[in-house]
Coordinates of N, CA, C and O in Angstrom, one line a residue:
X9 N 7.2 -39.4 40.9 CA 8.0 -39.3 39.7 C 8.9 -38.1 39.7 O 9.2 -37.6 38.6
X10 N 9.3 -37.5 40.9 CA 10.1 -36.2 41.0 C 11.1 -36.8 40.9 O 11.5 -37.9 41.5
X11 N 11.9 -35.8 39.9 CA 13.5 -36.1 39.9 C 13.6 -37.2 38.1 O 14.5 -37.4 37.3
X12 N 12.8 -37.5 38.2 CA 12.7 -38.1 36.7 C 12.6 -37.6 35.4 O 11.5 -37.0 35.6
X13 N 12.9 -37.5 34.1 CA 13.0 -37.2 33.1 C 12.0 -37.5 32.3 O 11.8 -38.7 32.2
X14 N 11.2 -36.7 31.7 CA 9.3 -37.1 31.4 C 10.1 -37.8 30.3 O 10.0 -39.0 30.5
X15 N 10.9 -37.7 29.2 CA 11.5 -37.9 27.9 C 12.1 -39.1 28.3 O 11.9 -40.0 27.4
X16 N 12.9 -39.6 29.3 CA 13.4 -40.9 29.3 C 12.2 -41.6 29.8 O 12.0 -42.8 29.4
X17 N 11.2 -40.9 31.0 CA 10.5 -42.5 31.0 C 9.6 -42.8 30.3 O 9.0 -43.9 30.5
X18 N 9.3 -42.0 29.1 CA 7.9 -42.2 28.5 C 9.2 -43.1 27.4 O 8.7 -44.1 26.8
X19 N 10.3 -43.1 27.2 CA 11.1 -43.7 26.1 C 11.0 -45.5 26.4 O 10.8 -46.4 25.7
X20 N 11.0 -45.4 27.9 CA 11.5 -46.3 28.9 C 9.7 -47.3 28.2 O 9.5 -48.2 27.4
X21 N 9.0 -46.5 29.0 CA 8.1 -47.6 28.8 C 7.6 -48.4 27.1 O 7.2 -49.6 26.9
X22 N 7.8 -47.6 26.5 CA 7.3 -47.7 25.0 C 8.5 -49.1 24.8 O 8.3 -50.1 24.1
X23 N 9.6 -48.8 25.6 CA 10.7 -50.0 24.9 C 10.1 -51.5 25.9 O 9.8 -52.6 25.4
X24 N 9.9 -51.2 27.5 CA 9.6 -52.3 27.7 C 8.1 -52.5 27.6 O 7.7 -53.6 28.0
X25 N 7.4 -52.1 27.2 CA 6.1 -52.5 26.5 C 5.5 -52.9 25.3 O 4.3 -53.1 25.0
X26 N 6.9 -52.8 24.2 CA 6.8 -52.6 22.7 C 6.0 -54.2 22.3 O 6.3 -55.2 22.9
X27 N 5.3 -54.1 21.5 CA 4.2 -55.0 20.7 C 5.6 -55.5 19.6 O 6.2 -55.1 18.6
X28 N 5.7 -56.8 20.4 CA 6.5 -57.8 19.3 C 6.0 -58.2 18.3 O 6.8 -58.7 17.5
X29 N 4.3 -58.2 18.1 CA 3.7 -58.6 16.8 C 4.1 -57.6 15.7 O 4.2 -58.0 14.6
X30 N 4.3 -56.3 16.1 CA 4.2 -55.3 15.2 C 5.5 -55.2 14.6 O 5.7 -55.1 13.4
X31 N 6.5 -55.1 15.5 CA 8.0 -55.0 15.2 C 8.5 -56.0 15.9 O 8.0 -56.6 16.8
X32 N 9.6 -56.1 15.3 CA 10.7 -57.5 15.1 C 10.8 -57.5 16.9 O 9.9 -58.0 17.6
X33 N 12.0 -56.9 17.4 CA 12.2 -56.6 18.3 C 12.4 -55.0 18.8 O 12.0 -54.0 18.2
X34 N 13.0 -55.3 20.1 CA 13.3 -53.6 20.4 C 14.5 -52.8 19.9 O 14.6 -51.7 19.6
X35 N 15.8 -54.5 19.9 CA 16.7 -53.2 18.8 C 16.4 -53.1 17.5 O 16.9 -52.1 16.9
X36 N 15.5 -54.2 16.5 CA 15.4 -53.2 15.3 C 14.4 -52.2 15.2 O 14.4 -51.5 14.1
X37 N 13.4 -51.8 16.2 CA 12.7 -50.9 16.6 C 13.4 -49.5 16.7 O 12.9 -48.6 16.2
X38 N 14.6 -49.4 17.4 CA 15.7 -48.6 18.6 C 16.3 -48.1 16.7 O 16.4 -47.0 16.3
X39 N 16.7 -49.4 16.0 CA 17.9 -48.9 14.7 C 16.6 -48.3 14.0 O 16.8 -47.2 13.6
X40 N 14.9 -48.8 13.7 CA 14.6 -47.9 12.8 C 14.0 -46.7 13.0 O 13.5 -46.1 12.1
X41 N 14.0 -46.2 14.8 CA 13.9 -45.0 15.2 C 14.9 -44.0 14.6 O 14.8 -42.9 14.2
X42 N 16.0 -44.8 14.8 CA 17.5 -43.7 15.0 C 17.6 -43.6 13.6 O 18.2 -42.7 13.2
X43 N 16.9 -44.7 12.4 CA 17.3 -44.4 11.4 C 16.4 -43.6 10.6 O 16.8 -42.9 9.6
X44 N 15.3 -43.7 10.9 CA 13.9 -42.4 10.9 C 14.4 -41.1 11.1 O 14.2 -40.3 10.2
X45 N 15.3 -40.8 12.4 CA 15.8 -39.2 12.7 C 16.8 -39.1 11.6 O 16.5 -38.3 10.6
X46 N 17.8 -39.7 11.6 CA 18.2 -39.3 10.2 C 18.6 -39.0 9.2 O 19.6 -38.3 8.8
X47 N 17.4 -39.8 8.7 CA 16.8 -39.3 7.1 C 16.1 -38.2 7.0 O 16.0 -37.4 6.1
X48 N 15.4 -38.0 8.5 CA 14.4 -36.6 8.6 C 15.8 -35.2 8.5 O 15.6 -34.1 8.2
X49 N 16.8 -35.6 8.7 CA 17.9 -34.2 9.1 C 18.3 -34.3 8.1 O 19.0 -33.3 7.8
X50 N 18.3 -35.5 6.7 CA 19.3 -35.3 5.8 C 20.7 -35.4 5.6 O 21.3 -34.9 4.6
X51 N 21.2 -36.0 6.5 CA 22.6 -36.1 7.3 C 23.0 -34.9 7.3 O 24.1 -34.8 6.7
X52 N 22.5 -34.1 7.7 CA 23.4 -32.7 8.1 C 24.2 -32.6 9.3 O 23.7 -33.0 10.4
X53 N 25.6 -32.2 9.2 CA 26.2 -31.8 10.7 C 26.1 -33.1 11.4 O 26.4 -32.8 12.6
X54 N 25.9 -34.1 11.4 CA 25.6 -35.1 12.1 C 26.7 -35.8 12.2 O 26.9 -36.2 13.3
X55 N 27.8 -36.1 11.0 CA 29.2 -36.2 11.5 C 30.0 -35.5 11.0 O 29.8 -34.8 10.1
X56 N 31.3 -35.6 11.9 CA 32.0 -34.6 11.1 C 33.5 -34.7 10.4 O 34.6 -35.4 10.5
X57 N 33.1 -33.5 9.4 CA 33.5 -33.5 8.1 C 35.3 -33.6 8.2 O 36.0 -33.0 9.1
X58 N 35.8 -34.4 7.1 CA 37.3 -33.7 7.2 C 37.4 -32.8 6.5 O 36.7 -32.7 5.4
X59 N 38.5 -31.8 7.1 CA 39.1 -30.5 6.4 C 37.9 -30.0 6.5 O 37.2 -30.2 7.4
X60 N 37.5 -28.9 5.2 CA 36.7 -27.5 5.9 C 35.4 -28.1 5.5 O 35.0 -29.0 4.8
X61 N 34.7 -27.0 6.6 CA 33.0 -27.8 6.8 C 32.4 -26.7 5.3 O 32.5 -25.6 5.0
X62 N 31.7 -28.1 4.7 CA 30.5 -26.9 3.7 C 29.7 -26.1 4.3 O 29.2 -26.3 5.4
X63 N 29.6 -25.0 3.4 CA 28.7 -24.1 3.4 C 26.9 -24.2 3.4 O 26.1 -24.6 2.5
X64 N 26.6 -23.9 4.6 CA 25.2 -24.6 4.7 C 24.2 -23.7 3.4 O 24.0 -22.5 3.2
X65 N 23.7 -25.3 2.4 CA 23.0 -24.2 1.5 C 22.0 -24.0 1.5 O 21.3 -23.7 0.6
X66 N 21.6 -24.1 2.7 CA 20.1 -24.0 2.9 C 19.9 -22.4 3.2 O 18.8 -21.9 3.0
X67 N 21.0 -21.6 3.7 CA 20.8 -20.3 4.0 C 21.8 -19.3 2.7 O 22.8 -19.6 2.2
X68 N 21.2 -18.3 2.4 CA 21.7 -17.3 1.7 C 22.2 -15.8 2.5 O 21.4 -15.3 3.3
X69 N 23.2 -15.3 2.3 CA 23.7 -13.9 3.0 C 22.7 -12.9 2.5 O 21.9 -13.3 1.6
X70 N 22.8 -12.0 2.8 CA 22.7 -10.8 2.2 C 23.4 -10.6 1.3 O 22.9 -10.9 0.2
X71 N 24.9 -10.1 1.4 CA 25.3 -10.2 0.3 C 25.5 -11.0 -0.9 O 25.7 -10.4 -2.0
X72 N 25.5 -12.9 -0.9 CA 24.9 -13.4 -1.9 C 23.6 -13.1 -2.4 O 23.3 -13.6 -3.5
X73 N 22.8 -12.4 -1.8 CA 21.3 -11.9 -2.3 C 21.7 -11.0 -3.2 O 21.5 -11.4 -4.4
X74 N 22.3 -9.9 -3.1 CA 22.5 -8.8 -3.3 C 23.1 -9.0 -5.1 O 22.5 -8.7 -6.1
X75 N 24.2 -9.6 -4.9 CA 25.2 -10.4 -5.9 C 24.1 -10.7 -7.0 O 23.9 -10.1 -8.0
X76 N 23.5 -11.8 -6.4 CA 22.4 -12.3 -7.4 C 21.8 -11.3 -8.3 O 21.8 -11.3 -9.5
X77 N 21.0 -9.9 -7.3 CA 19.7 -9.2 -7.9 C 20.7 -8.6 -9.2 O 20.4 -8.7 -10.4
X78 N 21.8 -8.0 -8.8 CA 22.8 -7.6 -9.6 C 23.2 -7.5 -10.8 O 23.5 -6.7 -11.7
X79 N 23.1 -9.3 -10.7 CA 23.3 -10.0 -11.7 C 22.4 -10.1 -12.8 O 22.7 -9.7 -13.9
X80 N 21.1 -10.5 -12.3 CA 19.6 -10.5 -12.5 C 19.4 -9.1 -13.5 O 19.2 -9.1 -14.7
X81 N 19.6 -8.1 -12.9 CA 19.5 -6.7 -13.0 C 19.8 -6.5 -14.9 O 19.1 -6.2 -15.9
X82 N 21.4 -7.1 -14.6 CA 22.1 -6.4 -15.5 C 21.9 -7.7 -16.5 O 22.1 -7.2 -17.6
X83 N 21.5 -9.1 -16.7 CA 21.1 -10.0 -17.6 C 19.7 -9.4 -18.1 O 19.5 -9.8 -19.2
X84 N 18.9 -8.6 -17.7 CA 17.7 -8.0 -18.1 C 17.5 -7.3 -18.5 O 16.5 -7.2 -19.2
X85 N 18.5 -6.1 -18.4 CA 19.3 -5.2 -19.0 C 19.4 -5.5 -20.5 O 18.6 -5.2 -21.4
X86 N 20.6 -6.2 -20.6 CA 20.5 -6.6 -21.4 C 20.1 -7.1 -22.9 O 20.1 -6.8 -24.1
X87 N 19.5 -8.5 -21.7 CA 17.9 -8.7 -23.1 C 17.4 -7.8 -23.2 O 17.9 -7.3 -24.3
X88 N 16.5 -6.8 -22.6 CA 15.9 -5.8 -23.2 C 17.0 -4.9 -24.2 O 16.5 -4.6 -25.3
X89 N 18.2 -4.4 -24.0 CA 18.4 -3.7 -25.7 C 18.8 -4.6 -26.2 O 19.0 -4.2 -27.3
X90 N 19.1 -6.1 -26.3 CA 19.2 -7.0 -27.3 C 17.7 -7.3 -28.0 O 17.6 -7.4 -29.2
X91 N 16.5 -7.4 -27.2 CA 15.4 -7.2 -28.3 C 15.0 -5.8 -29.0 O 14.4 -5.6 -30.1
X92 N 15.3 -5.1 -28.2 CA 15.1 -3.4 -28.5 C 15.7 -3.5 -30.2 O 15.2 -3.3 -31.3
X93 N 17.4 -3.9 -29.9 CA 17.8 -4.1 -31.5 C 17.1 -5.0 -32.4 O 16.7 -4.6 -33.5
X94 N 17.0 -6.1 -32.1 CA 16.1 -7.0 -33.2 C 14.6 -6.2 -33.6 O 14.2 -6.3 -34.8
X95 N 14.0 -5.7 -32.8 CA 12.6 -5.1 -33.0 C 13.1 -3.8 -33.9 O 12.3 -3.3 -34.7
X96 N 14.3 -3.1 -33.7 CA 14.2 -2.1 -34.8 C 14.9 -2.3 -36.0 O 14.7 -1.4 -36.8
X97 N 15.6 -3.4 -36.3 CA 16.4 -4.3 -37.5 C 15.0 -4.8 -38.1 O 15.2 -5.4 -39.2
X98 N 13.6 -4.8 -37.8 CA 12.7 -5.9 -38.4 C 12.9 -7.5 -38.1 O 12.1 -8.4 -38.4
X99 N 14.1 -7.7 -37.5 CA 13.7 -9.1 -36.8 C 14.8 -9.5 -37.7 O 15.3 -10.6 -37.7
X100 N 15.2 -8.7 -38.5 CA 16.1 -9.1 -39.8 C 17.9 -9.3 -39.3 O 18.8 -9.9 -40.0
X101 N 18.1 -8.8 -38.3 CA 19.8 -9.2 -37.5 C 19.5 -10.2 -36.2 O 18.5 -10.5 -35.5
X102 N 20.6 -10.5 -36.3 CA 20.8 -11.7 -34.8 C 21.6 -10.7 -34.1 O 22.5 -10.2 -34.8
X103 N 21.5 -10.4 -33.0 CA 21.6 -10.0 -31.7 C 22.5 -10.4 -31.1 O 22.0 -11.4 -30.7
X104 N 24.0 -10.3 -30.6 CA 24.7 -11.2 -29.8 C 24.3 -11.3 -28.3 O 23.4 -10.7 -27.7
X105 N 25.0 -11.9 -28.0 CA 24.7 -11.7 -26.2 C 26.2 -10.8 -25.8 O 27.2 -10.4 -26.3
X106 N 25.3 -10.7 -24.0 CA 26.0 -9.8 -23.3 C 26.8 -8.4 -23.6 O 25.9 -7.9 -24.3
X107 N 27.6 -7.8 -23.6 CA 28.4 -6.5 -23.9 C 28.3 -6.7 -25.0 O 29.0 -5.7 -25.2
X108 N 28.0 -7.3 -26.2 CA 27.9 -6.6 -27.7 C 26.9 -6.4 -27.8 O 26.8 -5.7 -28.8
X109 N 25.5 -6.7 -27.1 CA 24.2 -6.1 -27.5 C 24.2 -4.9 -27.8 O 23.9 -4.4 -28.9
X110 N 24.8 -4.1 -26.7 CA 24.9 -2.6 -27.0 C 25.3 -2.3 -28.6 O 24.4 -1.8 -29.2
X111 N 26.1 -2.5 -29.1 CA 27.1 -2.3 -30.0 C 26.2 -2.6 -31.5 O 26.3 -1.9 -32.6
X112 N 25.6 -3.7 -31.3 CA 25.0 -4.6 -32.3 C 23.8 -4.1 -32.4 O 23.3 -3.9 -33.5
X113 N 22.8 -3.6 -31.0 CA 21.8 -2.9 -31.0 C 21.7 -1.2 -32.0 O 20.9 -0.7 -32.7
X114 N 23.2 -0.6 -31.5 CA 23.1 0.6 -32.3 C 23.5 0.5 -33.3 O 23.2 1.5 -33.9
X115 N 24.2 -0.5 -34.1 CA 24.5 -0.5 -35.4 C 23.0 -1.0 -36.2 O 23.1 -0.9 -37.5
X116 N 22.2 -1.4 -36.0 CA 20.9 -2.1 -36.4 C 20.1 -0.8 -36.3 O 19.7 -0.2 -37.3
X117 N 19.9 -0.5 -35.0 CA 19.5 1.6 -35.7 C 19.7 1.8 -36.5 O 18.9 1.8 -37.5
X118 N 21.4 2.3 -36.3 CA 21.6 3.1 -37.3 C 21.5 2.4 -38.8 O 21.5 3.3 -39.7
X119 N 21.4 1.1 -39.3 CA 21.5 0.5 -40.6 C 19.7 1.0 -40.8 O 19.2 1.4 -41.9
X120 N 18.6 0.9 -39.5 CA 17.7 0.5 -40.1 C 16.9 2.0 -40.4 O 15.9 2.2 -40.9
X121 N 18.0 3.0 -39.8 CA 17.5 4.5 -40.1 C 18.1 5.0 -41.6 O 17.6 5.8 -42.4
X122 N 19.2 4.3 -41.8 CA 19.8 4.8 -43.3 C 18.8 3.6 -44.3 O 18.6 3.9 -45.5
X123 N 18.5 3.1 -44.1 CA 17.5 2.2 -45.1 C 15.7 2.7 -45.2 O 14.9 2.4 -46.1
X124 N 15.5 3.2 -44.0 CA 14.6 3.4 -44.2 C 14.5 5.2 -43.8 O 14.9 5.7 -42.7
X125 N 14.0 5.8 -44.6 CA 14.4 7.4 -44.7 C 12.8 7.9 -44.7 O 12.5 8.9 -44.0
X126 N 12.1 7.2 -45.3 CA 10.5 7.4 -45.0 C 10.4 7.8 -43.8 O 10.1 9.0 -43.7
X127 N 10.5 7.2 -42.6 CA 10.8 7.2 -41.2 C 11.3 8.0 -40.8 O 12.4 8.2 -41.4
X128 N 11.1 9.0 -39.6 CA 12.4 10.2 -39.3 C 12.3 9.3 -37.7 O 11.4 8.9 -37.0
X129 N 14.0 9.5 -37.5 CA 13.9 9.1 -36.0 C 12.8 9.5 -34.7 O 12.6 10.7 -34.6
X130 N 12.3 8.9 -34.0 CA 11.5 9.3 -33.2 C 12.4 9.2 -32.0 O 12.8 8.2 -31.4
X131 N 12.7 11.1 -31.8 CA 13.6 11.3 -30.2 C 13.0 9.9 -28.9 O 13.8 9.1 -28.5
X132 N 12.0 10.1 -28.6 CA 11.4 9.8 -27.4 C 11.9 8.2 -27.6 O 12.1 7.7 -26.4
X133 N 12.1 7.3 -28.5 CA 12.5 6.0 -28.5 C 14.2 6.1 -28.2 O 14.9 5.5 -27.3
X134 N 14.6 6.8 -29.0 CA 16.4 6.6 -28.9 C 16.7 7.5 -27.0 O 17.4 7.0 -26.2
X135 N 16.3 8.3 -26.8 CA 15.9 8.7 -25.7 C 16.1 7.3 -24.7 O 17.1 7.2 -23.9
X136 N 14.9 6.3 -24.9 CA 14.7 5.4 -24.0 C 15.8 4.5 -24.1 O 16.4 4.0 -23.2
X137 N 16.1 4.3 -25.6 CA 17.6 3.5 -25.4 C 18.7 4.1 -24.9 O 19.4 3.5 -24.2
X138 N 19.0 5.2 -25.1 CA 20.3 5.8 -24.0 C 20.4 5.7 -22.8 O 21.4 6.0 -22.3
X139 N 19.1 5.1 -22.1 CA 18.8 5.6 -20.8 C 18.7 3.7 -20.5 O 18.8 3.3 -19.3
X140 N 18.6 3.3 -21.1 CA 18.6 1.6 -20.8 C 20.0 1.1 -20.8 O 20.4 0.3 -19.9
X141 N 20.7 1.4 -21.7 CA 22.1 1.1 -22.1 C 23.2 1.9 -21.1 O 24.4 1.8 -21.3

């Protein structure tokens, strides 16, 4: 068997030996082999595309990594002085989103330090919000 292909003859015998009780024949055997591979690939790259090829999404760059955490970063940001404001309002203001948190967080301070005077600012908190914001 030198000079022979182990992959075509082991293909070779399976087709001329195939069990007709089991399957129809050998070509709907042959179509539900080829149609087994693929559904296993998902039709990826398998034919080809007109105009420009998608972007394979199975992989991410680095820099779309990067982009993401970023993003991630600064939405977390965020919520935290957007609850920071509601937790010092008493729960008593609605909070906007994104770039007015800030704004809406320190106006809710400052309303809930002029209303409440019992209270003297505690540095070490406003501290933490300068440093978050």
């Amino acid at each position: 068997m030198l000079g022979y292909n182990e992959q075509h003859c082991r293909i070779h015998k399976v087709l001329a030996e195939l069990n007709t009780e089991i399957h129809k024949s050998v070509n709907q055997f042959i179509v539900d082999a080829v149609d087994y591979y693929i559904r296993s690939l998902n039709d990826e790259s398998l034919v080809k595309e007109a105009g420009e090829p998608k972007k394979d999404a199975g992989y991410i760059s680095r820099e779309d990594l990067d982009s993401i955490r970023s993003e991630l970063k600064n939405e977390v940001k965020n919520e935290i002085i957007m609850l920071l404001g509601a937790a010092l309002g008493g729960g008593a203001a609605r909070v906007a989103e994104g770039s007015m948190g800030r704004m809406v967080m320190e106006t809710v301070a400052k309303e809930t330090a002029d209303e409440n005077t019992e209270e003297p600012e505690d540095p070490t908190m406003m501290e933490l919000v300068d440093n978050w914001g």
